[in-house]
Amino acid sequence: MFHIYQKAKNNSRRTIVLLHGTGGDEYDLLPLATYYDEDAAVISLRGMVQEQGMNRFFKRLSAGVFDEEDLMSRTDEFQKFLETIFQQYELDLSLAVLVGYSNGANLIASYLLHVNTVVSHAILHHPMVPHCFILPDRQHTTNVLVLASDNDPIVPTHQTEELCTLLNKTNHQVTQYLFKHGHQLAPLETQAAKNWLLEG
Ligand code: MLT
């Protein structure tokens, strides 16, 4: 998968993996990685699906209606990419923090529900329910932060609740913060995510 790689500083062993929203690219969330942990290595991906000139991480049939077959194959591709790239750069996947916004958060949510991942943290900015294919017998727990707004025009609140339920069912440790700034990535939200990550 097409990506940018930035090496860790000051012997940090953490890696932040960034997935942008629809129409974004691999540069969009780089400032966020620096803000969350300036020493961490960074892998920032570009979604390779094209929708009217916009980059996405998987196909959709219409707004909020996902092409689940494509999503599942992109989820498997993401899993293989992470395993390969972490090995190639000699990074520790169990210390990874996956950070996604909107469409990028949806691919990460799919990965967390469906794959037996070992990543330590995931920060999902305005995710939806990607699908209902869950892995019920997961051994490893990821600390997942779900950030949403109760006036988000793209993500209805019941979707946020449903996603948190599914993540809990798949043995993840879920924290949920609710804001009132629509679908934006507002400073109040990123500050809350930074504090959550600092608390471990
Ligand atoms: C999606 O398609 O992943 C969601 O609707 C969010 C977005 O608009 O990208």
XYZ file of C-alpha atoms and ligand atoms in Angstrom:
209
model
C 0.000 0.000 0.000
C 1.270 3.476 -0.874
C 2.594 5.218 2.242
C 5.018 7.654 3.868
C 7.410 6.397 6.543
C 9.046 8.604 9.174
C 11.550 7.069 11.562
C 11.104 7.251 15.346
C 13.098 9.755 17.408
C 14.789 9.472 20.781
C 14.650 5.653 20.757
C 10.843 5.585 20.819
C 9.470 2.104 20.059
C 5.973 3.314 19.236
C 4.612 3.620 15.664
C 1.585 5.700 14.707
C -0.275 4.458 11.622
C -2.423 7.124 9.923
C -5.462 6.629 7.649
C -7.085 9.767 6.205
C -10.749 10.497 5.407
C -12.454 10.419 1.981
C -10.720 12.814 -0.428
C -7.623 13.089 1.735
C -4.108 11.788 1.274
C -1.103 10.547 3.198
C -0.049 14.110 4.166
C -3.352 15.132 5.844
C -2.887 13.624 9.286
C 0.913 13.952 9.645
C 0.576 16.966 12.023
C -1.753 14.863 14.174
C 0.891 12.133 14.598
C 3.426 14.743 15.741
C 0.839 16.175 18.140
C -0.058 12.770 19.606
C 3.542 11.622 20.042
C 6.397 13.588 18.498
C 8.903 10.763 18.997
C 6.896 7.907 17.468
C 7.661 6.472 14.035
C 4.917 7.252 11.512
C 3.427 5.218 8.672
C 0.837 7.243 6.796
C -1.211 5.508 4.088
C -2.999 6.695 0.992
C -6.344 5.070 0.199
C -6.014 3.500 -3.266
C -9.728 3.375 -4.177
C -10.792 6.257 -6.423
C -14.258 7.799 -6.175
C -14.688 10.754 -8.527
C -11.072 11.732 -8.004
C -11.178 11.241 -4.228
C -8.952 8.719 -2.411
C -10.712 6.169 -0.200
C -9.710 2.985 1.615
C -12.611 0.869 0.277
C -15.507 1.152 -2.154
C -18.986 2.298 -1.225
C -22.278 1.866 -3.023
C -23.661 5.226 -1.845
C -23.134 7.600 1.115
C -22.881 5.420 4.244
C -23.570 2.168 2.328
C -20.399 0.140 2.000
C -19.352 -2.440 -0.571
C -18.757 -5.096 2.098
C -16.992 -7.530 -0.226
C -14.468 -4.867 -1.165
C -14.185 -3.754 2.481
C -13.364 -7.294 3.617
C -10.680 -7.740 0.976
C -9.207 -4.285 1.799
C -9.232 -5.256 5.489
C -7.236 -8.408 4.695
C -4.896 -6.356 2.510
C -4.397 -3.891 5.416
C -3.605 -6.768 7.780
C -0.990 -8.193 5.395
C 0.453 -4.738 4.765
C 0.908 -4.070 8.505
C 2.571 -7.440 9.114
C 4.951 -6.998 6.173
C 5.817 -3.343 6.684
C 6.418 -3.643 10.428
C 8.829 -6.484 9.710
C 10.513 -4.586 6.890
C 11.124 -1.470 9.023
C 11.893 -3.610 12.119
C 9.027 -2.115 14.135
C 6.923 -3.679 16.880
C 3.266 -4.107 15.824
C 2.202 -4.667 19.432
C 3.246 -1.049 20.182
C 1.346 0.436 17.230
C -1.295 3.152 17.549
C -3.742 3.119 14.620
C -5.266 6.551 13.990
C -8.045 7.044 11.451
C -10.481 9.753 10.485
C -13.896 8.973 8.928
C -13.299 6.569 5.988
C -9.851 5.711 7.423
C -11.389 5.095 10.865
C -13.901 2.748 9.219
C -11.157 0.564 7.743
C -9.429 0.436 11.149
C -12.769 -0.442 12.822
C -13.196 -3.279 10.318
C -9.665 -4.515 11.095
C -10.332 -4.400 14.859
C -13.580 -6.359 14.507
C -12.379 -8.924 12.029
C -8.652 -9.528 12.519
C -6.846 -11.102 15.458
C -4.634 -8.044 15.801
C -2.045 -7.365 18.523
C -1.905 -3.548 18.232
C -1.969 -1.730 21.572
C -4.086 1.356 20.761
C -6.512 2.658 18.151
C -7.974 6.167 17.896
C -11.090 6.311 15.711
C -12.239 9.816 14.774
C -15.898 9.720 13.621
C -16.157 6.029 12.648
C -19.265 4.147 11.511
C -20.216 0.468 11.770
C -18.210 -1.021 8.869
C -19.898 -4.465 8.963
C -21.026 -7.080 11.474
C -18.386 -9.775 10.807
C -16.805 -10.076 14.227
C -14.103 -12.364 15.543
C -15.665 -13.674 18.783
C -12.679 -15.560 20.205
C -10.050 -12.810 20.267
C -7.313 -13.210 22.883
C -5.635 -9.815 22.623
C -7.268 -6.586 23.789
C -6.653 -3.271 22.018
C -7.401 -0.002 23.838
C -9.779 1.746 21.467
C -10.858 5.374 21.670
C -14.008 6.252 19.720
C -14.555 9.988 19.135
C -17.909 11.103 17.771
C -20.347 14.017 17.749
C -24.032 13.812 18.564
C -24.690 16.272 15.725
C -22.538 14.570 13.086
C -24.437 14.767 9.752
C -22.581 11.681 8.410
C -22.496 9.389 11.458
C -25.792 8.938 13.361
C -25.316 8.420 17.130
C -26.849 4.919 17.002
C -23.971 3.868 14.678
C -21.414 5.023 17.248
C -23.217 3.079 19.995
C -23.478 -0.028 17.826
C -19.793 0.100 16.904
C -18.796 0.406 20.593
C -20.969 -2.627 21.393
C -19.347 -4.674 18.609
C -15.839 -3.645 19.714
C -16.637 -4.606 23.317
C -18.003 -7.968 22.111
C -14.699 -8.617 20.353
C -12.800 -8.168 23.624
C -11.473 -4.643 23.042
C -11.294 -2.031 25.800
C -13.421 0.837 24.481
C -13.543 4.465 25.632
C -16.052 6.773 23.989
C -16.052 10.589 23.889
C -18.977 12.516 22.462
C -18.657 16.085 21.148
C -20.834 18.649 19.419
C -18.838 19.762 16.402
C -20.324 17.753 13.548
C -17.988 15.601 11.436
C -14.923 17.836 11.925
C -11.633 16.931 13.554
C -11.826 19.815 16.036
C -9.013 20.785 18.494
C -11.120 19.811 21.531
C -11.340 16.287 20.122
C -7.656 15.884 19.230
C -6.665 17.263 22.642
C -8.893 14.652 24.331
C -7.282 11.907 22.209
C -3.780 13.096 23.088
C -4.613 13.050 26.822
C -6.147 9.561 26.511
C -2.986 8.264 24.819
C -0.779 9.911 27.470
C -2.768 8.148 30.206
C -1.839 4.852 28.516
C -17.308 6.235 4.516
O -17.715 6.209 3.373
O -16.334 5.601 4.933
C -18.078 7.091 5.471
O -19.292 7.418 4.932
C -17.342 8.303 5.857
C -16.942 9.120 4.658
O -17.693 9.979 4.214
O -15.878 8.884 4.179
